[in-house]
Amino acid sequence: KTAMQIVEIMKVMEARHPVVMATRVSAEKSAEIQAALPQATYFEMARICAIQPSVPLAIRPGKLSILTAGTADLPVAEEAAVTAELCGFQVTRLWDVGVAGIHRLLSNRHVIDQSDVLIVAAGMEGALPSVVAGLADCPVVAVPTSVGYGASFNGLAPLLTMLYSCATGIG
């Protein structure tokens, strides 16, 4: 969509909903959107342009944690985190806790144990969601990313790893 198409959609939705989001927005489009809608906020890492209510939404129950295998997974994970926060959820972020440095994940075991839902983003071989699901007793949402090099096949390898996982509670 063009910036002006997004502006028109956001104007219509703002009259009907307390939160309006446009995802996968570039910084350039965001500047155009904010020029037309000064109340819009741009979340650069998440690539989200949003209109938020003047009074924050009530905090929703439950503990949501979002984990990434590496720093290259951050844009995808931040998109999920900002979306959840805009919807009223409190989010705990654990970045760069992949299996290549499993000690970073294990030293944050308390976060996994206290979470009601875990969202786990991973590229490369996509192993982190399976490891996390093996440690967790709550649902794990596995999110493959297209980052990586070698034989990651633009995200196909992590997707297949996640689909073939034998860990329970993973989706």
mmCIF file of C-alpha atoms in Angstrom:
data_model
loop_
_atom_site.group_PDB
_atom_site.id
_atom_site.type_symbol
_atom_site.label_atom_id
_atom_site.label_comp_id
_atom_site.label_asym_id
_atom_site.label_seq_id
_atom_site.Cartn_x
_atom_site.Cartn_y
_atom_site.Cartn_z
ATOM 1 C CA LYS A 1 0.000 0.000 0.000
ATOM 2 C CA THR A 2 1.069 3.566 -0.533
ATOM 3 C CA ALA A 3 1.489 5.895 2.426
ATOM 4 C CA MET A 4 -1.681 7.767 1.466
ATOM 5 C CA GLN A 5 -3.688 4.536 1.214
ATOM 6 C CA ILE A 6 -2.491 3.649 4.716
ATOM 7 C CA VAL A 7 -3.475 7.128 5.966
ATOM 8 C CA GLU A 8 -6.994 6.769 4.580
ATOM 9 C CA ILE A 9 -7.421 3.302 6.097
ATOM 10 C CA MET A 10 -6.092 4.470 9.466
ATOM 11 C CA LYS A 11 -8.482 7.455 9.494
ATOM 12 C CA VAL A 12 -11.502 5.204 8.961
ATOM 13 C CA MET A 13 -10.340 2.645 11.513
ATOM 14 C CA GLU A 14 -9.437 5.272 14.127
ATOM 15 C CA ALA A 15 -13.097 6.258 14.330
ATOM 16 C CA ARG A 16 -14.037 2.659 15.159
ATOM 17 C CA HIS A 17 -11.148 1.176 17.169
ATOM 18 C CA PRO A 18 -8.940 2.391 20.021
ATOM 19 C CA VAL A 19 -5.784 0.988 18.398
ATOM 20 C CA VAL A 20 -4.909 1.082 14.713
ATOM 21 C CA MET A 21 -1.756 -0.531 13.339
ATOM 22 C CA ALA A 22 -0.081 -0.708 9.971
ATOM 23 C CA THR A 23 2.657 -3.326 9.797
ATOM 24 C CA ARG A 24 5.746 -3.697 7.606
ATOM 25 C CA VAL A 25 5.942 0.076 7.156
ATOM 26 C CA SER A 26 9.253 1.540 6.008
ATOM 27 C CA ALA A 27 10.726 4.586 7.719
ATOM 28 C CA GLU A 28 10.083 6.612 4.560
ATOM 29 C CA LYS A 29 6.377 5.705 4.447
ATOM 30 C CA SER A 30 6.129 6.299 8.171
ATOM 31 C CA ALA A 31 7.307 9.894 7.729
ATOM 32 C CA GLU A 32 4.562 10.484 5.146
ATOM 33 C CA ILE A 33 1.953 8.861 7.387
ATOM 34 C CA GLN A 34 3.012 10.899 10.418
ATOM 35 C CA ALA A 35 2.883 14.106 8.373
ATOM 36 C CA ALA A 36 -0.805 13.399 7.662
ATOM 37 C CA LEU A 37 -1.555 11.800 11.055
ATOM 38 C CA PRO A 38 0.606 13.456 13.713
ATOM 39 C CA GLN A 39 -0.973 11.240 16.394
ATOM 40 C CA ALA A 40 0.650 8.191 14.780
ATOM 41 C CA THR A 41 3.721 6.635 16.376
ATOM 42 C CA TYR A 42 6.392 4.748 14.468
ATOM 43 C CA PHE A 43 8.133 1.748 16.018
ATOM 44 C CA GLU A 44 11.228 1.498 13.848
ATOM 45 C CA MET A 45 12.539 -1.973 14.766
ATOM 46 C CA ALA A 46 9.034 -3.471 14.542
ATOM 47 C CA ARG A 47 8.221 -1.497 11.380
ATOM 48 C CA ILE A 48 4.804 -0.638 12.821
ATOM 49 C CA CYS A 49 3.007 2.679 12.492
ATOM 50 C CA ALA A 50 0.223 2.921 15.066
ATOM 51 C CA ILE A 51 -2.423 5.167 16.501
ATOM 52 C CA GLN A 52 -2.881 4.514 20.208
ATOM 53 C CA PRO A 53 -5.634 5.654 22.560
ATOM 54 C CA SER A 54 -4.864 8.633 24.785
ATOM 55 C CA VAL A 55 -5.694 6.453 27.790
ATOM 56 C CA PRO A 56 -3.775 3.148 27.749
ATOM 57 C CA LEU A 57 -5.804 -0.033 27.371
ATOM 58 C CA ALA A 58 -6.402 -2.136 30.463
ATOM 59 C CA ILE A 59 -3.616 -4.644 31.020
ATOM 60 C CA ARG A 60 -4.728 -8.062 29.831
ATOM 61 C CA PRO A 61 -4.117 -11.059 32.061
ATOM 62 C CA GLY A 62 -1.358 -13.548 31.369
ATOM 63 C CA LYS A 63 2.368 -13.413 30.887
ATOM 64 C CA LEU A 64 3.628 -13.308 27.328
ATOM 65 C CA SER A 65 7.321 -13.746 26.588
ATOM 66 C CA ILE A 66 9.018 -13.385 23.235
ATOM 67 C CA LEU A 67 12.402 -14.964 22.557
ATOM 68 C CA THR A 68 14.820 -14.759 19.653
ATOM 69 C CA ALA A 69 17.590 -17.106 18.702
ATOM 70 C CA GLY A 70 19.770 -14.280 17.411
ATOM 71 C CA THR A 71 19.814 -10.554 16.895
ATOM 72 C CA ALA A 72 18.932 -10.990 13.216
ATOM 73 C CA ASP A 73 15.494 -12.223 14.362
ATOM 74 C CA LEU A 74 14.761 -8.956 16.181
ATOM 75 C CA PRO A 75 12.560 -7.224 13.573
ATOM 76 C CA VAL A 76 10.133 -10.155 13.466
ATOM 77 C CA ALA A 77 10.129 -10.557 17.254
ATOM 78 C CA GLU A 78 9.719 -6.826 17.854
ATOM 79 C CA GLU A 79 6.750 -6.808 15.477
ATOM 80 C CA ALA A 80 5.093 -9.443 17.675
ATOM 81 C CA ALA A 81 6.085 -7.647 20.881
ATOM 82 C CA VAL A 82 4.811 -4.227 19.836
ATOM 83 C CA THR A 83 1.585 -5.746 18.476
ATOM 84 C CA ALA A 84 0.964 -7.514 21.791
ATOM 85 C CA GLU A 85 1.757 -4.387 23.801
ATOM 86 C CA LEU A 86 -0.555 -2.249 21.672
ATOM 87 C CA CYS A 87 -3.290 -4.803 22.407
ATOM 88 C CA GLY A 88 -2.750 -4.449 26.161
ATOM 89 C CA PHE A 89 -0.432 -7.352 26.972
ATOM 90 C CA GLN A 90 2.670 -7.072 29.103
ATOM 91 C CA VAL A 91 5.617 -8.541 27.240
ATOM 92 C CA THR A 92 8.941 -9.896 28.439
ATOM 93 C CA ARG A 93 11.673 -9.895 25.801
ATOM 94 C CA LEU A 94 14.571 -12.347 25.719
ATOM 95 C CA TRP A 95 16.805 -11.555 22.778
ATOM 96 C CA ASP A 96 19.734 -13.613 21.484
ATOM 97 C CA VAL A 97 19.161 -16.757 23.554
ATOM 98 C CA GLY A 98 19.618 -19.295 20.753
ATOM 99 C CA VAL A 99 21.011 -22.801 20.929
ATOM 100 C CA ALA A 100 24.467 -21.636 19.831
ATOM 101 C CA GLY A 101 24.753 -20.100 23.308
ATOM 102 C CA ILE A 102 22.309 -22.270 25.236
ATOM 103 C CA HIS A 103 23.645 -20.937 28.563
ATOM 104 C CA ARG A 104 21.887 -17.617 27.800
ATOM 105 C CA LEU A 105 18.560 -19.423 27.508
ATOM 106 C CA LEU A 106 19.100 -21.615 30.559
ATOM 107 C CA SER A 107 20.076 -18.641 32.723
ATOM 108 C CA ASN A 108 16.620 -17.218 31.919
ATOM 109 C CA ARG A 109 14.684 -20.379 32.737
ATOM 110 C CA HIS A 110 12.588 -18.422 35.247
ATOM 111 C CA VAL A 111 11.092 -16.392 32.375
ATOM 112 C CA ILE A 112 10.000 -19.580 30.617
ATOM 113 C CA ASP A 113 8.582 -20.996 33.848
ATOM 114 C CA GLN A 114 6.562 -17.839 34.576
ATOM 115 C CA SER A 115 5.123 -17.419 31.067
ATOM 116 C CA ASP A 116 1.623 -18.326 29.943
ATOM 117 C CA VAL A 117 2.523 -18.125 26.250
ATOM 118 C CA LEU A 118 5.916 -18.057 24.534
ATOM 119 C CA ILE A 119 6.587 -16.730 21.057
ATOM 120 C CA VAL A 120 9.954 -17.942 19.744
ATOM 121 C CA ALA A 121 11.512 -16.506 16.582
ATOM 122 C CA ALA A 122 14.451 -18.262 14.967
ATOM 123 C CA GLY A 123 16.183 -18.400 11.621
ATOM 124 C CA MET A 124 19.158 -20.514 10.557
ATOM 125 C CA GLU A 125 18.191 -24.081 11.559
ATOM 126 C CA GLY A 126 15.179 -23.045 13.671
ATOM 127 C CA ALA A 127 16.007 -25.226 16.670
ATOM 128 C CA LEU A 128 15.187 -22.794 19.484
ATOM 129 C CA PRO A 129 11.381 -23.282 19.548
ATOM 130 C CA SER A 130 11.787 -27.045 20.010
ATOM 131 C CA VAL A 131 14.265 -26.556 22.851
ATOM 132 C CA VAL A 132 11.992 -23.992 24.528
ATOM 133 C CA ALA A 133 8.923 -26.221 24.101
ATOM 134 C CA GLY A 134 10.852 -29.038 25.781
ATOM 135 C CA LEU A 135 11.383 -26.779 28.804
ATOM 136 C CA ALA A 136 7.964 -25.109 28.917
ATOM 137 C CA ASP A 137 4.564 -26.208 30.141
ATOM 138 C CA CYS A 138 2.697 -23.555 28.148
ATOM 139 C CA PRO A 139 1.957 -23.051 24.444
ATOM 140 C CA VAL A 140 4.932 -22.125 22.253
ATOM 141 C CA VAL A 141 4.317 -20.242 19.022
ATOM 142 C CA ALA A 142 7.237 -20.992 16.693
ATOM 143 C CA VAL A 143 8.050 -18.236 14.197
ATOM 144 C CA PRO A 144 10.566 -19.008 11.452
ATOM 145 C CA THR A 145 12.510 -16.079 10.069
ATOM 146 C CA SER A 146 14.233 -15.824 6.730
ATOM 147 C CA VAL A 147 17.577 -14.770 8.180
ATOM 148 C CA GLY A 148 20.627 -16.920 8.027
ATOM 149 C CA TYR A 149 23.165 -18.066 5.542
ATOM 150 C CA GLY A 150 24.270 -21.352 4.069
ATOM 151 C CA ALA A 151 21.409 -23.813 3.742
ATOM 152 C CA SER A 152 18.639 -21.872 5.493
ATOM 153 C CA PHE A 153 16.893 -21.448 2.106
ATOM 154 C CA ASN A 154 15.357 -18.057 2.979
ATOM 155 C CA GLY A 155 13.491 -19.422 5.993
ATOM 156 C CA LEU A 156 12.435 -22.792 4.589
ATOM 157 C CA ALA A 157 14.918 -24.764 6.728
ATOM 158 C CA PRO A 158 13.753 -23.238 10.048
ATOM 159 C CA LEU A 159 10.117 -23.647 9.006
ATOM 160 C CA LEU A 160 10.619 -27.346 8.313
ATOM 161 C CA THR A 161 12.524 -27.811 11.585
ATOM 162 C CA MET A 162 9.634 -26.244 13.479
ATOM 163 C CA LEU A 163 7.008 -28.272 11.625
ATOM 164 C CA TYR A 164 8.893 -31.510 12.296
ATOM 165 C CA SER A 165 9.452 -30.777 15.980
ATOM 166 C CA CYS A 166 8.572 -33.587 18.353
ATOM 167 C CA ALA A 167 8.161 -31.182 21.292
ATOM 168 C CA THR A 168 4.613 -30.950 22.610
ATOM 169 C CA GLY A 169 2.739 -27.677 22.805
ATOM 170 C CA ILE A 170 4.425 -26.107 19.782
ATOM 171 C CA GLY A 171 2.501 -24.484 16.978
#
